[in-house]
Every structure is written in structure tokens, then in C-alpha cells.
Short mmCIF file of C-alpha atoms in Angstrom, two decimals:
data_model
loop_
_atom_site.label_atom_id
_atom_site.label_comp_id
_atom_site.label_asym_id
_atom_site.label_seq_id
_atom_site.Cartn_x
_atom_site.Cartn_y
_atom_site.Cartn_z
CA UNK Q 1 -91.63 17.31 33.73
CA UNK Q 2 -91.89 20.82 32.01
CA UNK Q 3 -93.73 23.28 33.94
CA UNK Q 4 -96.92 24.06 31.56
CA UNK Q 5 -97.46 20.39 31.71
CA UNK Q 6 -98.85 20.82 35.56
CA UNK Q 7 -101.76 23.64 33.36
CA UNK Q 8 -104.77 22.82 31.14
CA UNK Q 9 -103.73 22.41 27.44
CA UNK Q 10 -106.46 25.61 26.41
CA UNK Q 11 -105.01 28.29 29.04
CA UNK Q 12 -103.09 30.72 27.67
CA UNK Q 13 -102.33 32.73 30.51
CA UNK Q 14 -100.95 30.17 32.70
CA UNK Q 15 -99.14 28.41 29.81
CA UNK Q 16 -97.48 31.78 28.57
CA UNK Q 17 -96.52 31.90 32.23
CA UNK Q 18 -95.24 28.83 32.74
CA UNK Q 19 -92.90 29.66 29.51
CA UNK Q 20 -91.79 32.47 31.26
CA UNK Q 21 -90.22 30.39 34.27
CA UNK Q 22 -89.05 27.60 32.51
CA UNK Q 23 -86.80 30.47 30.34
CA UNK Q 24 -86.09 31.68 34.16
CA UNK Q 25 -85.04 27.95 34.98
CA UNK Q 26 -82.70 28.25 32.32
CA UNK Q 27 -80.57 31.78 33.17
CA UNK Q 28 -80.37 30.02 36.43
CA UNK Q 29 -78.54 27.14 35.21
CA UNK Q 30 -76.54 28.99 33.16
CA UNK Q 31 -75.79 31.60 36.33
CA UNK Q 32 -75.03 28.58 38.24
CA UNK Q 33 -71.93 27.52 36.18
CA UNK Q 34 -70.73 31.26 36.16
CA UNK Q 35 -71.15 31.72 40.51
CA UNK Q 36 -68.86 27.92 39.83
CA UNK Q 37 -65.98 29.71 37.83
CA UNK Q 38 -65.55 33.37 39.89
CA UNK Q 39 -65.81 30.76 42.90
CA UNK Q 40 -62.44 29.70 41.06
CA UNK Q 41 -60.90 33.06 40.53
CA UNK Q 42 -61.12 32.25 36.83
CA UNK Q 43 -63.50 35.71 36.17
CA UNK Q 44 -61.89 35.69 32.63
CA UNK Q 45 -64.62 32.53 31.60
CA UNK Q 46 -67.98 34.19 32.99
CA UNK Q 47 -68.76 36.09 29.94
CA UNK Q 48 -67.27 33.70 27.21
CA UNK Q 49 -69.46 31.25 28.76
CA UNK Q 50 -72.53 33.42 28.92
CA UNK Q 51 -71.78 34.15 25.13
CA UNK Q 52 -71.15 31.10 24.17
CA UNK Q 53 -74.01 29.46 26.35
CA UNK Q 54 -76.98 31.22 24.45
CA UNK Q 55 -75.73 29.57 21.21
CA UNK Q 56 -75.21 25.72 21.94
CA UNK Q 57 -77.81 24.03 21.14
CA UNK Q 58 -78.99 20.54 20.18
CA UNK Q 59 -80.64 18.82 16.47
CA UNK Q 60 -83.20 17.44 18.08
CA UNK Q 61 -82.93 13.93 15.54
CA UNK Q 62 -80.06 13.43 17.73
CA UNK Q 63 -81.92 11.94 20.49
CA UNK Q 64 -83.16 8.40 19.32
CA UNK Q 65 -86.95 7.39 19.87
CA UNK Q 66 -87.65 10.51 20.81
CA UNK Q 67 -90.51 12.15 19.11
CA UNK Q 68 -90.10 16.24 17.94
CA UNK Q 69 -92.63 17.64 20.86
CA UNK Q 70 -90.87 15.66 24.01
CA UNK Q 71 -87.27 16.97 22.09
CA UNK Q 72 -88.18 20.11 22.27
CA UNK Q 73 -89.33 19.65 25.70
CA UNK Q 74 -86.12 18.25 27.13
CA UNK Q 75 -84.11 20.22 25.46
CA UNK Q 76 -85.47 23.48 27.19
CA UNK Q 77 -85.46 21.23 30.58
CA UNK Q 78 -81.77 21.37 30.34
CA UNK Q 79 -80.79 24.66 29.72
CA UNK Q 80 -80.63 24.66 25.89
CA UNK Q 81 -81.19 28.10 24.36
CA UNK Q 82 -80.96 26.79 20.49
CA UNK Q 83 -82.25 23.67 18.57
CA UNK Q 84 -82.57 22.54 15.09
CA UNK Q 85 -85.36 20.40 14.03
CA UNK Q 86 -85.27 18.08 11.06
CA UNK Q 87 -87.72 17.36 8.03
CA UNK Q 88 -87.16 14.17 7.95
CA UNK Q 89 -87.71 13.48 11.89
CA UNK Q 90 -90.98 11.43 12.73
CA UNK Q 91 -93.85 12.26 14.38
CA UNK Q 92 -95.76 8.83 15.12
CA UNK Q 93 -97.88 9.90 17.72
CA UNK Q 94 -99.76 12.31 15.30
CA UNK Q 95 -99.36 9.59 12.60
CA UNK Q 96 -97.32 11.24 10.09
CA UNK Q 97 -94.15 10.49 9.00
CA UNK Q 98 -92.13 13.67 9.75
CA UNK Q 99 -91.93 17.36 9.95
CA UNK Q 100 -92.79 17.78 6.20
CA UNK Q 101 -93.47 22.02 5.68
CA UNK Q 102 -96.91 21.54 4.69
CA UNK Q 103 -97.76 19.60 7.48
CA UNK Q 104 -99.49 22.38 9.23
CA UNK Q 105 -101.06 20.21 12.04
CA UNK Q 106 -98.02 19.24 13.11
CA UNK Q 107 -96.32 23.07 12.94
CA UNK Q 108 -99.08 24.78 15.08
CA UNK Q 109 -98.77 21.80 17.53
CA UNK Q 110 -95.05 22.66 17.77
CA UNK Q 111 -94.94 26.31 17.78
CA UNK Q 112 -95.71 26.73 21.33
CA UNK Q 113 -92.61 25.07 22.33
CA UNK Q 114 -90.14 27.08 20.43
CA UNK Q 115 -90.94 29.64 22.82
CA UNK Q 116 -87.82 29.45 24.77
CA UNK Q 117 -85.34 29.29 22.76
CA UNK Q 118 -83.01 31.90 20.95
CA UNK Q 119 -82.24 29.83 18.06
CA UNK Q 120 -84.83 28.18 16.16
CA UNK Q 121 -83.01 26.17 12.78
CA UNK Q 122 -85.14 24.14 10.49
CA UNK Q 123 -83.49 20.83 8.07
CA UNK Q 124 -85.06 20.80 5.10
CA UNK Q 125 -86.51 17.68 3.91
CA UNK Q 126 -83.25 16.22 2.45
CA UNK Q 127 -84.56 12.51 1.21
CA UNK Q 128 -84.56 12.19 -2.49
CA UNK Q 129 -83.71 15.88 -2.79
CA UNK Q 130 -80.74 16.54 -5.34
CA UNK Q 131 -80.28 20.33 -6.97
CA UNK Q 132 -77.47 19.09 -9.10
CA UNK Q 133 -79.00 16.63 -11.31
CA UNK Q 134 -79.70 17.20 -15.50
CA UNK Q 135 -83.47 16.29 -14.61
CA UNK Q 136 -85.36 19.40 -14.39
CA UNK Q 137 -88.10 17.40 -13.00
CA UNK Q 138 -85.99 16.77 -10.08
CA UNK Q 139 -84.37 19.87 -9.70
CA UNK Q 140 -87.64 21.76 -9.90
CA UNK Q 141 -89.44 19.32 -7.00
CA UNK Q 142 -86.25 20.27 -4.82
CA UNK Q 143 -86.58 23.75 -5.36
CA UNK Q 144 -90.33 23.48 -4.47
CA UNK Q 145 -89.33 21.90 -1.69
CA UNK Q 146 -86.86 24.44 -0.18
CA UNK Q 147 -89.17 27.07 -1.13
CA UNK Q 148 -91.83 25.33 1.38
CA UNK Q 149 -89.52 25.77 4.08
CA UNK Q 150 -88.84 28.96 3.84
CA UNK Q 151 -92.44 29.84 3.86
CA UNK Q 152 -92.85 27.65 7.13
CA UNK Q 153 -89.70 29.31 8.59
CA UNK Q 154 -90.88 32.28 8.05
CA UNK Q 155 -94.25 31.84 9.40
CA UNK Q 156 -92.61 29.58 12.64
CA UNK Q 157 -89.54 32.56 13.31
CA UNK Q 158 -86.90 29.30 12.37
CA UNK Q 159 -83.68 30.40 10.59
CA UNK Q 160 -81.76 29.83 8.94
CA UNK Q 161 -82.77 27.18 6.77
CA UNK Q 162 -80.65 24.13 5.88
CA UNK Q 163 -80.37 22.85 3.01
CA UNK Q 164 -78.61 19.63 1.36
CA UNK Q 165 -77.01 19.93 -2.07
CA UNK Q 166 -77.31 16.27 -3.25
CA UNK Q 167 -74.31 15.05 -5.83
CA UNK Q 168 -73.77 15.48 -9.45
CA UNK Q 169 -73.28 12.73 -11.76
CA UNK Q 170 -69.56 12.23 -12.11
CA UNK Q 171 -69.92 12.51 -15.72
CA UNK Q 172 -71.62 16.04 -15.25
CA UNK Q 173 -69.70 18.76 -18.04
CA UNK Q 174 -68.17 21.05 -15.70
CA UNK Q 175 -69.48 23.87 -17.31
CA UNK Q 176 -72.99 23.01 -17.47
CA UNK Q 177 -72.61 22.00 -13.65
CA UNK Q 178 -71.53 25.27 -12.71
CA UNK Q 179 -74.34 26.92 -14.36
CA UNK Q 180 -77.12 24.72 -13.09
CA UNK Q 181 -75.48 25.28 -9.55
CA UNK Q 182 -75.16 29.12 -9.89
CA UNK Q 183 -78.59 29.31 -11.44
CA UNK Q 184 -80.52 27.27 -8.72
CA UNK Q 185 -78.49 28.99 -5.84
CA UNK Q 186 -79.24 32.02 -7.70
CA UNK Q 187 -83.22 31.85 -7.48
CA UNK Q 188 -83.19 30.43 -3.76
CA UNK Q 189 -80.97 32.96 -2.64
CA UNK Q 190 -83.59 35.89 -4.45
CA UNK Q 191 -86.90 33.64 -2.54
CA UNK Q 192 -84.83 33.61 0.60
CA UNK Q 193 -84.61 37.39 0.11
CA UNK Q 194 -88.21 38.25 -0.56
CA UNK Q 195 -89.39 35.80 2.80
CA UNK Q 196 -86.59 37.66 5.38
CA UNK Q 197 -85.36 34.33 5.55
CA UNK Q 198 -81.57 32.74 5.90
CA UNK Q 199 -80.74 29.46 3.88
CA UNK Q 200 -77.38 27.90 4.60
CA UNK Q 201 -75.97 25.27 2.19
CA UNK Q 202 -74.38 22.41 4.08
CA UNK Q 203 -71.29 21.68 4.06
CA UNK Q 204 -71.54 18.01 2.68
CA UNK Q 205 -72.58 15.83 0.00
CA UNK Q 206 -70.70 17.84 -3.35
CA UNK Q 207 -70.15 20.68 -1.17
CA UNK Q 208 -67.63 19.03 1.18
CA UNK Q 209 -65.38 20.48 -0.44
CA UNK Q 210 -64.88 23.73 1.33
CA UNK Q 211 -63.31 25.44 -1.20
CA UNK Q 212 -66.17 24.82 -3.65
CA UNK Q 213 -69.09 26.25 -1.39
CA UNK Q 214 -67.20 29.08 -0.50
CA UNK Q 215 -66.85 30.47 -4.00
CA UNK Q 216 -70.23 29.92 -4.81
CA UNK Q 217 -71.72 31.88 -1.88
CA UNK Q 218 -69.61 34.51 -2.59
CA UNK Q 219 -70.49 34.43 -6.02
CA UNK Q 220 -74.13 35.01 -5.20
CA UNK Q 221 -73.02 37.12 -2.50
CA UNK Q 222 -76.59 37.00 -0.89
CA UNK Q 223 -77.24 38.32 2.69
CA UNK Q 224 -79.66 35.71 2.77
CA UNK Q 225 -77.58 32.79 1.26
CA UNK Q 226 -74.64 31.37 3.56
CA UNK Q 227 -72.58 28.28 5.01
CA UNK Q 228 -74.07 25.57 7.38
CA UNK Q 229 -70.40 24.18 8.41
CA UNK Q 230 -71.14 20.72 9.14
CA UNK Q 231 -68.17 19.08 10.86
CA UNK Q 232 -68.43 16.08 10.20
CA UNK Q 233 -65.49 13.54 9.92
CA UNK Q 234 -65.70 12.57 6.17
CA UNK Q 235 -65.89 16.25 5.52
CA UNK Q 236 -62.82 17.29 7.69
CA UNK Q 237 -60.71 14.20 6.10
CA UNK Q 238 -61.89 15.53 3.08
CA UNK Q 239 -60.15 19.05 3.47
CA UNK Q 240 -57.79 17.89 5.61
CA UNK Q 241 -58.58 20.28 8.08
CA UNK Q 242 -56.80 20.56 11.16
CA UNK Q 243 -57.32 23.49 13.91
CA UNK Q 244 -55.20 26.21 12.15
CA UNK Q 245 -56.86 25.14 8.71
CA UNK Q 246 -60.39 25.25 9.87
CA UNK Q 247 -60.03 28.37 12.11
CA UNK Q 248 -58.12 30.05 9.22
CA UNK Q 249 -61.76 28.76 7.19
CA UNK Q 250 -64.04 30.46 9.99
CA UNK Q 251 -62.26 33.39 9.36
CA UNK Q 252 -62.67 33.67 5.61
CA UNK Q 253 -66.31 33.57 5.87
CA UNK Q 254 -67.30 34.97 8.88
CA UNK Q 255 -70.21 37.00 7.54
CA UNK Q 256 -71.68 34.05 5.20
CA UNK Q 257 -71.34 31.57 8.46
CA UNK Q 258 -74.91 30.88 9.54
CA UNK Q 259 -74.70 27.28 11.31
CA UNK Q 260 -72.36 25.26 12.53
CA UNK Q 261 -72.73 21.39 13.76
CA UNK Q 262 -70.63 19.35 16.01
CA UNK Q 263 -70.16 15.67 16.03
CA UNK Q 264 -69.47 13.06 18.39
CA UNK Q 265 -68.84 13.07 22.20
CA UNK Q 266 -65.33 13.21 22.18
CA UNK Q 267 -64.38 17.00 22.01
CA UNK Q 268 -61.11 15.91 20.02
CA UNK Q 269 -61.82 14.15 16.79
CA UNK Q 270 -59.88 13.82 13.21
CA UNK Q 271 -57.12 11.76 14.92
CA UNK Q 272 -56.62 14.80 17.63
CA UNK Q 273 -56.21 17.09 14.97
CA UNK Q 274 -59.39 19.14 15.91
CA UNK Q 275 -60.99 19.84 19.20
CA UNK Q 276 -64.08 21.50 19.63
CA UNK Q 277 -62.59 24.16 22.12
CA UNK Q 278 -60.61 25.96 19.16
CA UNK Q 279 -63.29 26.02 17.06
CA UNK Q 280 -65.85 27.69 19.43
CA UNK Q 281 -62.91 30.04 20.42
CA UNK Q 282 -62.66 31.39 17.01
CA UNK Q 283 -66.22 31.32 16.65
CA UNK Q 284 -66.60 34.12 19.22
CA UNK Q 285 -63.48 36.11 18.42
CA UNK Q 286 -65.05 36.48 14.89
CA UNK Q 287 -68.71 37.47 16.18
CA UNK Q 288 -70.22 34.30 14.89
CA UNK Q 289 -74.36 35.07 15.78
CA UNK Q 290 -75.63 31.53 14.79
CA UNK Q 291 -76.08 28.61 16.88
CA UNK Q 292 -73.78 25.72 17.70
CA UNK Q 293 -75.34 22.49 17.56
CA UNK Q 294 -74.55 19.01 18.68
CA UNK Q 295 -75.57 16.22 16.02
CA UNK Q 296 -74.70 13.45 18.77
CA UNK Q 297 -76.25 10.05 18.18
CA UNK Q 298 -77.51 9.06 21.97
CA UNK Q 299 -80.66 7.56 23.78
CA UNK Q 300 -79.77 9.74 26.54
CA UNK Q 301 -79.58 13.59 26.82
CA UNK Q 302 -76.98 13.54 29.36
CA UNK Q 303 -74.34 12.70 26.70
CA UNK Q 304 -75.00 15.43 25.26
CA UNK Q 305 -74.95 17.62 28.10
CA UNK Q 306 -71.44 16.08 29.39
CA UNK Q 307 -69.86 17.34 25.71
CA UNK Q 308 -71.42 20.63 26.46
CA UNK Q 309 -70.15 20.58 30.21
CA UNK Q 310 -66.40 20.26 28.74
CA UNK Q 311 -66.92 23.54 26.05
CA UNK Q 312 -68.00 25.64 28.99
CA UNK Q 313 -64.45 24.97 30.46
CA UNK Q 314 -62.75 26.63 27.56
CA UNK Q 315 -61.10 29.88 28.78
#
């Protein structure tokens, strides 16, 4: 049970306190698994895991049932320091359907409990939403939509902002594709600019193909517009990424990396080709400063937490 639960809902003090020590709670844990590796003589770990530990995080849709607020909570119970929180999660006990950016009630309800953590990401609302479609009707709605995100990201402290690109008919004149795509990345990139606010593409739908979001970032070349790397496996059989491909990727876009998600509870995935351990490796040789998050499917948070157990191992 989190601590501020044992303190009347309406006192600040003690809840802003109880905050405090439940961030305390987690430096301990993560102390504990350094005092575990110089017990070990392996010194060399303590401050790649102390790094790397401040950046894993969990999307909080990946525990099943559970509803945003008791995520949140659990999360922070087990030593997360970074968490992404969906649009399109529910929120039944408040009876509305998800964490929609207007949804106010349900944002100052929330707010408290992104207290502890370091990295606060927000999912756009992705259902229905396509940027690359000849209907300006459509196009203009998901603009609208993004837009309301950043302005509730901004408000909340989340960032960066994720963002699906939907898919193009495959009809679509590749000329007139390119120009609605550089022209709608174009004005996000220049709101995301004016609100202080990150917005990172994801790395799926017509942009899992690497290649193609790559030169389209750096085409707007935007401080505010980058690359959620979502690692998913259609995606990596799509490039046919293996660990020297996708590190050599990292690399290339280092500065324009804003988010990266992990899949699955096996660390190796893509036939053994790829292995978690490389990637966070190269992550922190190239400075990444964004958060690592599991998308892991599971009723129970331990999964997740086993997953994590194994990265902290890398040397």
C-alpha cells in the first residue's frame, strides 16, 4: 500500500511528505542492487546501473485491469523512476473511457502521482487518428488532437509526446504524400516549439520503416520533433535489424532519440538476433536522456520487474 494512502486525501503537508519517502523507498531499492554488485567485486556495474536505473520505466497499459491511478501507484511501489501513460487507457472508476487531453477531471486527479517519477511520457490518443490520409477533415481532427496533448503535457510536466502516424492509402502519389507528411510534421513540430514540448513520432504503422522516419525528422530538423523507437517485432522484421544494425541506428540519431520501448519478457527476441542488453548498452554510450520503457502484456507487475532484474546485470 503506498504511503500517502495511510493520510487524509485533503492534507497537503503530510501527502507531499509521504511523496518524499516513497521517492526515498525507491533510491533504497535501487542502492540495494548496487551494495549486491561491489559485494561481487563487479564495481564496474554500480554506476551503469544507477544510470540506467533512473530511465526504465513502465507504459502503464501494460498492466491488464489495472486502472491509470493504481498503475501509477505500483509502479512507484517498485522502484520505477519513469512511466508512460496512454490516451487510450480506461478509467472506469471515474466513468470515462480513457485519458482523453481534455478530460481535465481525470488529469488533476492524476497529477499528484506523477510526483515521483523522472520521466513522465504521454500516448496520444491514437484510435481513428491517421495524418496521412487525402481527407483534410481527418487530418485536421488528428492534428487537433496532438495539439491537445501537448497543451496537457505541458500543463502535467509529461514529455515527450507520442504520437502515431496512421498509414497512407497504397495508392497515395508519392509526391503528394511527401508533401502532406512534411507539411503536417512541419506545423506540429513549430506547436511543439511554441509549448516547450517534445513530440516523438513512433516508429510504426508507415513509419516502420526506419529509414523513412529518419529522413523526415531530419528534414524538419526540430529540437522539439524526434524518434519514439518502438521495438517491436513486426518493426524489427521489417528492417531486418539485428544488434549491429540497430545499434549502428541508435547511433545515427542520437540527438532526435526521445523514447524508446521494449517488448516482451524474453530479453532476446527477433530469433536471438537482438537482446535488450546491447541495446541499452549503446543507449548509454551515446548519452541517450529519455526513458526506457517496457510495453509487456502481464496481469502481474513482477514480470515486468524480472525483465528489468536481467538489464541491471548488463556490465
Amino acid at each position: 500500500m503506498p504511503f500517502f494512502n495511510f493520510f487524509q486525501k485533503n492534507d497537503i503537508v503530510n501527502r507531499n511528505f509521504c511523496f518524499d519517502l516513497e521517492i526515498y523507498t525507491q533510491k533504497v531499492y535501487l542502492g540495494i542492487s548496487a551494495i549486491k554488485l561491489l559485494k561481487n567485486n563487479q564495481k564496474g556495474k554500480v554506476g551503469f546501473i544507477m544510470r540506467l536505473a533512473e530511465q526504465i520505466g513502465l507504459a502503464l497499459g501494460s498492466l491488464q485491469d489495472v486502472e491509470v491511478d493504481e498503475g501509477l501507484k505500483k509502479a512507484s511501489e517498485h522502484g520505477y523512476l519513469a512511466v508512460e501513460i496512454s490516451g487510450d487507457e480506461s478509467f472506469s472508476d471515474l466513468g470515462l473511457r480513457g485519458l482523453w487531453p481534455w478530460e481535465r477531471r481525470i488529469w488533476n486527479h492524476i497529477k499528484p502521482l506523477l510526483k515521483p517519477f523522472h520521466f513522465k511520457a504521454y500516448h496520444s490518443p491514437y484510435a481513428n487518428l491517421n495524418f496521412l490520409t487525402l481527407n483534410p477533415v481527418i487530418r485536421d481532427a488528428a492534428l487537433e488532437q496532438i495539439k491537445a496533448s501537448i497543451d496537457i503535457a505541458e500543463e502535467m510536466g509529461l514529455s515527450p509526446v507520442i504520437v502515431h502516424p496512421g498509414i497512407p492509402r497504397e495508392d497515395m502519389d508519392t509526391r503528394v504524400l511527401d508533401f502532406l507528411i512534411t507539411t503536417f510534421l512541419g506545423e506540429l513540430a513549430a506547436y511543439a516549439e511554441e509549448k516547450k514540448v517534445k513530440v516523438a513520432i513512433e516508429t510504426c504503422e508507415y513509419f516502420s520503416d526506419l529509414s523513412v522516419l529518419k529522413e523526415y525528422i531530419a528534414k524538419i530538423d526540430s529540437p522539439y520533433l524526434g524518434i519514439c523507437l518502438d521495438l517491436e517485432e513486426t518493426m524489427v522484421e521489417f528492417n531486418e535489424l539485428d544488434n549491429d544494425s540497430l545499434c549502428e541506428f541508435i547511433r545515427s540519431i542520437s540527438g532526435k532519440l526521445f523514447h524508446v520501448r521494449l517488448h516482451g519478457m524474453d530479453t532476446k527476441w527477433a530469433n536471438g538476433r537482438l537482446n535488450y542488453e546491447e541495446v541499452c548498452k549503446t543507449l548509454i554510450r551515446e548519452n541517450y536522456n529519455g526513458a526506457v520503457i517496457f510495453h509487456i502484456l502481464t496481469e502481474e507487475i513482477d514480470n515486468i520487474n524480472k525483465t528489468r532484474d536481467v538489464i541491471y546485470k548488463v556490465g
